[in-house]
Amino acid sequence: MKPPAPGTGCCFPPIFGKSRSRSGSFRLVSNSSLESSSSRSSSGRERSSSWSRGRRDSSRHQQQHQKAPMVVCFGEMMVNLVPTESGVSLADAVEYKKSPAGSTANVAIAISRLGASSAFIGKVGNDEFGYMLSDILMQNGVDNSGLLFDEYARTMLAFYALKSDGEPQFLFYRHPSADMLIRPEELDVRLIKKATIFHYSSFSLVMEPSKSSHLAAMNLAKMCGCLLSYAPNLTLPIWPSAHAAREGILNIWNFADIIKLNLEEVRFLSEGDDPYDDQVIMNKLFHPHLKLLLVTEGPRGCRYYTRDYKGWVRGFEVEVVDTDGADDAFLAGLLSILSARKYIYKDERKLREALAFANASAAVTMTRREAIPSLPIKDAVIRLLLPF
């Protein structure tokens, strides 16, 4: 299945209306099918005084970086429940421990840890897990002012295990979870307008209203001149079928400026073709308006494709403990540089340097367990790069 041509209308246009609450400000207005729904969210301002103090602390941190180019990440943040024993299946595990996760949240946190500016837009439950995740964003220097709390649905939970043969296992509890219920009129327009890069996955495309919210945010970011960064984060268990996943992921394909895939995703989206074949990449996945397409190959490194050139940047030899979060760290490494140098993809030498930094970011992450705790800081990445 080929991606749709640009302009075929896969995204509905955001509708703007003047806010009654503040003169001169604007907000997104939902379409008629969503306007009739009752409000299901609460903002951080409606939470306890201790949470309000946290929000103020986060705001002070962000003021220090208000002039820095910002990467705004939209999508999912959840709690993983991971077996305390390595190499066992979910059924065989005796004990579990909680671990914060979510691909787009991982990217936001890693960007901040690497010294750049980031924000996260999404929705969690108005529950203890939701508060915990919000605090984790704040503690890692991520602007969490775009995070909403749903009064009725819970924060997404996922059981995750890495079996002895290296096969990951997922079991999601989202029927629905709060992240699926974010509505277009709840989007933080102010935050999106501040972005240099707007990053997203395919998690929020599975059902409404999060799908419409995703499309509205993406359209607004595009109109504001952001680079659109897309990493599908293929997770088949959340989709009704493999066909639905392929169709949903490709439906917004041609609107992205930067796309990052892994080998499994190339094979899946090309319907079984060789993921190492450059012709498969260029003929099936590289669309005419794309500026940069990346394929990560784990510890081996990554390939890059632009309209003018293509190549490979080798990875780093490390003792791999867990690959969870490595792709997110890779992308964060690149976006942390790209946010300040938007046109680096036009200079192959500089792009290769940025991709070496991205590979090193991924390598550091693979030396520790669990996604968010293992995400790198800049000093660790630089130490790995020194002999490179």
Tab-separated table of C-alpha atoms in Angstrom:
chain	number	residue	atom	x	y	z
A	1	MET	CA	0.000	0.000	0.000
A	2	LYS	CA	1.478	3.352	-1.061
A	3	PRO	CA	1.160	6.455	1.098
A	4	PRO	CA	-1.594	8.841	-0.071
A	5	ALA	CA	-0.610	11.805	-2.178
A	6	PRO	CA	-0.286	15.152	-0.410
A	7	GLY	CA	-3.436	17.225	-0.357
A	8	THR	CA	-5.816	14.276	-0.474
A	9	GLY	CA	-7.439	15.436	2.744
A	10	CYS	CA	-6.392	12.904	5.345
A	11	CYS	CA	-6.118	15.760	7.836
A	12	PHE	CA	-9.129	17.861	8.735
A	13	PRO	CA	-8.349	21.589	8.881
A	14	PRO	CA	-8.278	23.123	12.338
A	15	ILE	CA	-10.978	25.719	12.920
A	16	PHE	CA	-9.979	28.787	14.878
A	17	GLY	CA	-12.240	30.888	17.027
A	18	LYS	CA	-11.564	33.750	19.387
A	19	SER	CA	-11.456	32.736	22.993
A	20	ARG	CA	-13.992	34.405	25.220
A	21	SER	CA	-11.684	34.113	28.181
A	22	ARG	CA	-8.923	36.373	26.923
A	23	SER	CA	-9.013	39.090	24.320
A	24	GLY	CA	-6.923	38.389	21.264
A	25	SER	CA	-6.147	34.764	22.089
A	26	PHE	CA	-7.167	31.817	19.925
A	27	ARG	CA	-8.161	28.253	20.557
A	28	LEU	CA	-8.918	25.212	18.452
A	29	VAL	CA	-12.612	24.465	18.100
A	30	SER	CA	-13.756	20.884	17.689
A	31	ASN	CA	-15.879	19.701	14.814
A	32	SER	CA	-19.611	19.186	15.377
A	33	SER	CA	-19.251	15.522	16.290
A	34	LEU	CA	-17.008	16.448	19.193
A	35	GLU	CA	-18.666	19.688	20.331
A	36	SER	CA	-21.579	17.769	21.785
A	37	SER	CA	-19.404	15.629	24.023
A	38	SER	CA	-19.176	16.564	27.690
A	39	SER	CA	-15.915	17.817	29.150
A	40	ARG	CA	-13.811	14.967	30.518
A	41	SER	CA	-10.560	16.670	31.391
A	42	SER	CA	-9.104	18.756	34.126
A	43	SER	CA	-6.057	20.963	33.914
A	44	GLY	CA	-3.210	21.010	36.349
A	45	ARG	CA	-4.647	24.179	37.871
A	46	GLU	CA	-7.555	22.115	39.256
A	47	ARG	CA	-5.266	19.804	41.162
A	48	SER	CA	-3.966	20.059	44.674
A	49	SER	CA	-1.810	22.905	45.976
A	50	SER	CA	1.289	20.678	45.922
A	51	TRP	CA	0.707	20.029	42.221
A	52	SER	CA	0.273	23.755	41.632
A	53	ARG	CA	3.638	24.385	43.260
A	54	GLY	CA	5.129	21.791	40.888
A	55	ARG	CA	3.641	23.560	37.912
A	56	ARG	CA	5.159	26.872	39.069
A	57	ASP	CA	8.559	25.231	39.529
A	58	SER	CA	8.326	23.800	36.020
A	59	SER	CA	7.376	27.201	34.614
A	60	ARG	CA	10.438	28.825	36.213
A	61	HIS	CA	12.656	26.137	34.684
A	62	GLN	CA	11.154	26.706	31.259
A	63	GLN	CA	11.592	30.486	31.465
A	64	GLN	CA	15.327	29.887	31.475
A	65	HIS	CA	14.975	28.310	28.015
A	66	GLN	CA	12.154	30.417	26.582
A	67	LYS	CA	14.355	31.706	23.748
A	68	ALA	CA	15.726	28.267	22.893
A	69	PRO	CA	14.270	26.401	19.886
A	70	MET	CA	11.709	23.944	21.198
A	71	VAL	CA	10.688	20.437	20.185
A	72	VAL	CA	7.043	19.770	21.077
A	73	CYS	CA	6.159	16.079	21.361
A	74	PHE	CA	2.537	14.957	21.051
A	75	GLY	CA	1.211	11.554	22.027
A	76	GLU	CA	1.417	8.867	24.652
A	77	MET	CA	2.783	8.537	28.140
A	78	MET	CA	2.042	5.467	30.234
A	79	VAL	CA	3.146	3.241	33.076
A	80	ASN	CA	4.823	-0.035	32.141
A	81	LEU	CA	4.682	-2.946	34.561
A	82	VAL	CA	7.904	-4.894	34.039
A	83	PRO	CA	8.906	-8.274	35.537
A	84	THR	CA	11.582	-7.959	38.206
A	85	GLU	CA	13.230	-11.082	36.779
A	86	SER	CA	14.945	-10.830	33.396
A	87	GLY	CA	14.103	-13.087	30.464
A	88	VAL	CA	10.703	-14.331	31.630
A	89	SER	CA	7.355	-14.053	29.890
A	90	LEU	CA	4.471	-12.067	31.324
A	91	ALA	CA	2.724	-15.284	32.361
A	92	ASP	CA	5.793	-16.655	34.149
A	93	ALA	CA	6.714	-13.452	35.984
A	94	VAL	CA	6.184	-13.526	39.744
A	95	GLU	CA	6.675	-9.828	40.529
A	96	TYR	CA	6.453	-6.599	38.547
A	97	LYS	CA	7.745	-3.095	39.065
A	98	LYS	CA	6.349	0.078	37.564
A	99	SER	CA	8.312	1.995	34.945
A	100	PRO	CA	7.311	5.250	33.197
A	101	ALA	CA	7.208	4.933	29.415
A	102	GLY	CA	5.750	6.193	26.146
A	103	SER	CA	7.646	6.775	22.912
A	104	THR	CA	6.904	10.478	22.413
A	105	ALA	CA	7.386	11.215	26.118
A	106	ASN	CA	10.720	9.361	25.950
A	107	VAL	CA	11.798	11.630	23.110
A	108	ALA	CA	10.786	14.782	25.012
A	109	ILE	CA	12.669	13.710	28.140
A	110	ALA	CA	15.776	12.636	26.226
A	111	ILE	CA	15.877	15.951	24.337
A	112	SER	CA	15.812	17.827	27.633
A	113	ARG	CA	18.492	15.588	29.167
A	114	LEU	CA	20.670	16.259	26.143
A	115	GLY	CA	20.521	19.988	26.824
A	116	ALA	CA	17.817	21.156	24.406
A	117	SER	CA	14.304	22.472	25.045
A	118	SER	CA	11.214	20.248	24.823
A	119	ALA	CA	7.550	20.100	25.742
A	120	PHE	CA	4.956	17.340	25.874
A	121	ILE	CA	1.274	17.442	24.923
A	122	GLY	CA	-0.945	14.526	25.901
A	123	LYS	CA	-3.454	13.219	28.409
A	124	VAL	CA	-3.248	11.016	31.478
A	125	GLY	CA	-5.762	10.020	34.109
A	126	ASN	CA	-6.572	12.220	37.089
A	127	ASP	CA	-4.979	9.532	39.253
A	128	GLU	CA	-1.753	8.782	41.080
A	129	PHE	CA	-0.061	7.341	37.991
A	130	GLY	CA	-0.970	10.461	36.019
A	131	TYR	CA	0.482	12.714	38.716
A	132	MET	CA	3.628	10.594	38.803
A	133	LEU	CA	4.138	10.888	35.045
A	134	SER	CA	3.564	14.631	35.114
A	135	ASP	CA	6.139	14.998	37.864
A	136	ILE	CA	8.631	12.898	35.877
A	137	LEU	CA	8.312	15.296	32.941
A	138	MET	CA	8.863	18.251	35.250
A	139	GLN	CA	11.815	16.642	37.046
A	140	ASN	CA	13.503	16.088	33.680
A	141	GLY	CA	13.060	19.685	32.558
A	142	VAL	CA	10.245	19.053	30.072
A	143	ASP	CA	7.528	21.711	29.759
A	144	ASN	CA	4.466	19.789	30.997
A	145	SER	CA	1.961	22.637	30.647
A	146	GLY	CA	0.298	20.806	27.729
A	147	LEU	CA	-0.439	17.689	29.794
A	148	LEU	CA	-4.130	17.174	30.611
A	149	PHE	CA	-5.836	15.024	33.255
A	150	ASP	CA	-8.991	13.079	32.445
A	151	GLU	CA	-11.564	12.831	35.242
A	152	TYR	CA	-13.038	9.497	34.146
A	153	ALA	CA	-10.506	7.454	32.190
A	154	ARG	CA	-7.340	6.104	33.779
A	155	THR	CA	-3.705	6.517	32.833
A	156	MET	CA	-2.634	3.919	30.279
A	157	LEU	CA	-1.008	0.784	31.712
A	158	ALA	CA	1.054	-1.736	29.776
A	159	PHE	CA	2.652	-4.970	30.902
A	160	TYR	CA	6.010	-5.313	29.158
A	161	ALA	CA	8.514	-8.161	29.184
A	162	LEU	CA	11.606	-9.047	27.192
A	163	LYS	CA	11.717	-12.826	26.893
A	164	SER	CA	14.910	-14.892	26.930
A	165	ASP	CA	14.893	-15.121	23.108
A	166	GLY	CA	14.801	-11.307	22.859
A	167	GLU	CA	11.136	-11.153	21.831
A	168	PRO	CA	9.220	-8.304	23.517
A	169	GLN	CA	5.765	-8.918	24.968
A	170	PHE	CA	3.124	-6.224	25.471
A	171	LEU	CA	-0.289	-6.289	27.106
A	172	PHE	CA	-2.097	-2.931	27.054
A	173	TYR	CA	-4.905	-1.705	29.291
A	174	ARG	CA	-6.589	1.111	27.313
A	175	HIS	CA	-10.352	0.520	27.029
A	176	PRO	CA	-10.163	3.481	26.654
A	177	SER	CA	-7.312	5.056	28.564
A	178	ALA	CA	-6.996	8.795	29.073
A	179	ASP	CA	-4.511	9.320	26.228
A	180	MET	CA	-7.163	8.196	23.717
A	181	LEU	CA	-9.629	10.884	24.854
A	182	ILE	CA	-7.747	14.105	24.188
A	183	ARG	CA	-9.977	16.402	22.086
A	184	PRO	CA	-8.997	19.048	19.491
A	185	GLU	CA	-10.335	21.942	21.552
A	186	GLU	CA	-8.097	20.894	24.459
A	187	LEU	CA	-4.860	21.306	22.507
A	188	ASP	CA	-2.382	23.872	23.826
A	189	VAL	CA	-2.218	26.107	20.761
A	190	ARG	CA	0.241	28.476	22.427
A	191	LEU	CA	2.704	25.647	22.996
A	192	ILE	CA	2.442	24.318	19.445
A	193	LYS	CA	3.083	27.800	18.048
A	194	LYS	CA	6.338	27.975	20.038
A	195	ALA	CA	7.687	24.801	18.436
A	196	THR	CA	10.503	24.572	15.932
A	197	ILE	CA	9.864	20.838	15.505
A	198	PHE	CA	6.603	18.998	16.164
A	199	HIS	CA	7.146	15.291	16.851
A	200	TYR	CA	4.584	12.465	16.997
A	201	SER	CA	4.077	8.703	16.700
A	202	SER	CA	1.082	6.685	15.448
A	203	PHE	CA	-0.295	5.762	18.899
A	204	SER	CA	-2.970	8.447	18.890
A	205	LEU	CA	-4.238	7.507	15.410
A	206	VAL	CA	-6.003	4.326	16.509
A	207	MET	CA	-9.371	5.857	17.444
A	208	GLU	CA	-11.296	9.065	18.059
A	209	PRO	CA	-11.108	11.640	19.502
A	210	SER	CA	-7.318	11.372	19.833
A	211	LYS	CA	-6.986	10.847	16.069
A	212	SER	CA	-8.709	14.136	15.248
A	213	SER	CA	-6.630	15.873	17.898
A	214	HIS	CA	-3.450	14.467	16.378
A	215	LEU	CA	-4.424	15.689	12.910
A	216	ALA	CA	-5.428	19.139	14.168
A	217	ALA	CA	-2.161	19.554	16.078
A	218	MET	CA	-0.147	18.386	13.097
A	219	ASN	CA	-1.928	20.809	10.747
A	220	LEU	CA	-1.464	23.723	13.124
A	221	ALA	CA	2.240	22.950	13.526
A	222	LYS	CA	2.651	22.785	9.759
A	223	MET	CA	0.897	26.116	9.283
A	224	CYS	CA	3.207	27.649	11.903
A	225	GLY	CA	6.297	26.573	9.975
A	226	CYS	CA	7.375	23.648	12.164
A	227	LEU	CA	9.290	20.697	10.854
A	228	LEU	CA	7.093	17.624	11.322
A	229	SER	CA	8.918	14.623	12.775
A	230	TYR	CA	7.242	11.195	12.562
A	231	ALA	CA	8.373	7.952	14.188
A	232	PRO	CA	5.462	5.495	13.838
A	233	ASN	CA	6.510	3.331	16.805
A	234	LEU	CA	4.793	0.278	15.331
A	235	THR	CA	2.890	-1.466	18.147
A	236	LEU	CA	0.502	-3.987	16.605
A	237	PRO	CA	-1.329	-4.947	19.840
A	238	ILE	CA	-3.008	-1.517	20.026
A	239	TRP	CA	-4.483	-1.777	16.494
A	240	PRO	CA	-7.550	-3.804	15.429
A	241	SER	CA	-5.480	-5.574	12.761
A	242	ALA	CA	-2.177	-5.411	10.909
A	243	HIS	CA	-4.020	-3.975	7.898
A	244	ALA	CA	-5.518	-1.198	10.039
A	245	ALA	CA	-2.076	-0.408	11.467
A	246	ARG	CA	-0.460	-0.160	8.039
A	247	GLU	CA	-3.283	1.974	6.687
A	248	GLY	CA	-3.356	4.242	9.743
A	249	ILE	CA	0.398	4.803	9.773
A	250	LEU	CA	0.585	5.550	6.045
A	251	ASN	CA	-2.478	7.804	6.044
A	252	ILE	CA	-0.426	10.750	7.352
A	253	TRP	CA	2.868	9.690	5.779
A	254	ASN	CA	3.211	12.397	3.158
A	255	PHE	CA	2.866	15.262	5.604
A	256	ALA	CA	6.059	14.530	7.545
A	257	ASP	CA	9.348	16.310	6.899
A	258	ILE	CA	11.415	13.774	8.855
A	259	ILE	CA	10.591	10.084	9.283
A	260	LYS	CA	12.432	7.562	11.417
A	261	LEU	CA	11.900	3.813	11.030
A	262	ASN	CA	13.525	0.659	12.305
A	263	LEU	CA	14.078	-2.489	10.247
A	264	GLU	CA	10.876	-4.153	11.437
A	265	GLU	CA	8.839	-1.103	10.446
A	266	VAL	CA	10.406	-0.962	6.967
A	267	ARG	CA	9.579	-4.636	6.445
A	268	PHE	CA	6.021	-4.160	7.722
A	269	LEU	CA	5.195	-0.992	5.758
A	270	SER	CA	6.741	-2.341	2.537
A	271	GLU	CA	4.708	-5.545	3.005
A	272	GLY	CA	7.620	-7.905	3.434
A	273	ASP	CA	10.322	-6.386	1.234
A	274	ASP	CA	14.007	-6.401	2.151
A	275	PRO	CA	14.533	-3.597	4.703
A	276	TYR	CA	18.193	-3.260	3.647
A	277	ASP	CA	17.318	-2.562	-0.003
A	278	ASP	CA	17.759	1.124	-0.837
A	279	GLN	CA	15.349	0.814	-3.766
A	280	VAL	CA	12.609	-0.372	-1.419
A	281	ILE	CA	13.185	2.690	0.744
A	282	MET	CA	13.227	5.177	-2.124
A	283	ASN	CA	10.413	3.673	-4.188
A	284	LYS	CA	7.976	2.720	-1.445
A	285	LEU	CA	8.679	4.963	1.537
A	286	PHE	CA	10.403	8.164	0.413
A	287	HIS	CA	7.721	10.675	-0.564
A	288	PRO	CA	8.396	13.775	-2.735
A	289	HIS	CA	8.155	16.313	0.103
A	290	LEU	CA	10.276	14.383	2.587
A	291	LYS	CA	13.474	16.076	3.738
A	292	LEU	CA	15.066	13.189	5.631
A	293	LEU	CA	14.276	9.507	6.126
A	294	LEU	CA	16.206	7.486	8.701
A	295	VAL	CA	16.403	3.738	9.256
A	296	THR	CA	17.949	2.575	12.523
A	297	GLU	CA	19.716	-0.777	12.605
A	298	GLY	CA	20.288	-1.232	16.334
A	299	PRO	CA	23.953	-1.327	17.434
A	300	ARG	CA	25.062	-1.417	13.795
A	301	GLY	CA	24.083	2.233	13.270
A	302	CYS	CA	21.677	3.970	10.900
A	303	ARG	CA	21.023	4.763	7.271
A	304	TYR	CA	19.925	8.166	6.004
A	305	TYR	CA	18.155	9.214	2.809
A	306	THR	CA	17.515	12.661	1.337
A	307	ARG	CA	16.573	13.772	-2.149
A	308	ASP	CA	20.227	14.430	-2.937
A	309	TYR	CA	22.231	11.764	-1.131
A	310	LYS	CA	22.111	8.699	1.059
A	311	GLY	CA	24.538	6.884	3.345
A	312	TRP	CA	25.223	4.944	6.532
A	313	VAL	CA	26.703	5.991	9.877
A	314	ARG	CA	28.116	3.215	12.010
A	315	GLY	CA	26.987	2.663	15.565
A	316	PHE	CA	28.911	2.006	18.770
A	317	GLU	CA	29.926	-1.271	20.343
A	318	VAL	CA	28.474	-1.449	23.844
A	319	GLU	CA	27.296	-4.200	26.131
A	320	VAL	CA	23.595	-4.298	25.300
A	321	VAL	CA	21.381	-4.762	28.356
A	322	ASP	CA	18.008	-3.623	26.973
A	323	THR	CA	17.062	-2.003	23.664
A	324	ASP	CA	13.852	-0.451	25.024
A	325	GLY	CA	13.995	3.309	24.460
A	326	ALA	CA	17.055	3.193	22.189
A	327	ASP	CA	15.187	4.340	19.069
A	328	ASP	CA	13.639	7.203	21.063
A	329	ALA	CA	17.068	8.235	22.359
A	330	PHE	CA	18.434	8.117	18.802
A	331	LEU	CA	15.720	10.426	17.538
A	332	ALA	CA	16.100	12.751	20.525
A	333	GLY	CA	19.816	13.000	19.801
A	334	LEU	CA	19.109	14.137	16.259
A	335	LEU	CA	16.197	16.459	17.097
A	336	SER	CA	18.157	18.141	19.884
A	337	ILE	CA	20.599	19.312	17.200
A	338	LEU	CA	18.068	19.814	14.411
A	339	SER	CA	15.918	22.134	16.540
A	340	ALA	CA	18.740	24.684	16.526
A	341	ARG	CA	19.928	23.912	12.979
A	342	LYS	CA	16.792	23.259	10.968
A	343	TYR	CA	18.543	22.844	7.629
A	344	ILE	CA	21.328	20.508	8.682
A	345	TYR	CA	19.927	17.854	6.324
A	346	LYS	CA	21.207	19.981	3.416
A	347	ASP	CA	24.831	19.482	4.494
A	348	GLU	CA	25.822	15.810	4.455
A	349	ARG	CA	28.949	16.250	6.562
A	350	LYS	CA	27.074	18.044	9.335
A	351	LEU	CA	24.205	15.568	9.105
A	352	ARG	CA	26.605	12.654	9.569
A	353	GLU	CA	28.046	14.340	12.668
A	354	ALA	CA	24.542	14.773	14.069
A	355	LEU	CA	23.724	11.132	13.337
A	356	ALA	CA	26.901	9.990	15.100
A	357	PHE	CA	25.624	11.890	18.151
A	358	ALA	CA	22.214	10.212	17.713
A	359	ASN	CA	23.824	6.760	17.470
A	360	ALA	CA	25.811	7.447	20.625
A	361	SER	CA	22.630	8.534	22.423
A	362	ALA	CA	21.001	5.229	21.504
A	363	ALA	CA	24.082	3.245	22.532
A	364	VAL	CA	24.171	4.799	26.005
A	365	THR	CA	20.503	3.928	26.455
A	366	MET	CA	21.091	0.278	25.559
A	367	THR	CA	23.519	-0.165	28.453
A	368	ARG	CA	20.747	0.169	31.059
A	369	ARG	CA	17.269	-1.237	31.678
A	370	GLU	CA	13.903	0.480	31.207
A	371	ALA	CA	13.215	3.293	28.781
A	372	ILE	CA	13.038	6.557	30.741
A	373	PRO	CA	15.582	5.722	33.469
A	374	SER	CA	18.084	4.692	30.792
A	375	LEU	CA	17.757	7.799	28.596
A	376	PRO	CA	21.139	9.525	28.244
A	377	ILE	CA	22.551	12.788	29.505
A	378	LYS	CA	24.764	14.832	27.228
A	379	ASP	CA	28.020	14.149	29.114
A	380	ALA	CA	27.583	10.380	28.765
A	381	VAL	CA	27.034	10.726	25.025
A	382	ILE	CA	30.074	12.954	24.594
A	383	ARG	CA	32.252	10.499	26.529
A	384	LEU	CA	31.254	7.741	24.118
A	385	LEU	CA	31.930	9.999	21.130
A	386	LEU	CA	35.430	11.083	22.174
A	387	PRO	CA	37.325	8.143	20.635
A	388	PHE	CA	34.963	8.048	17.632
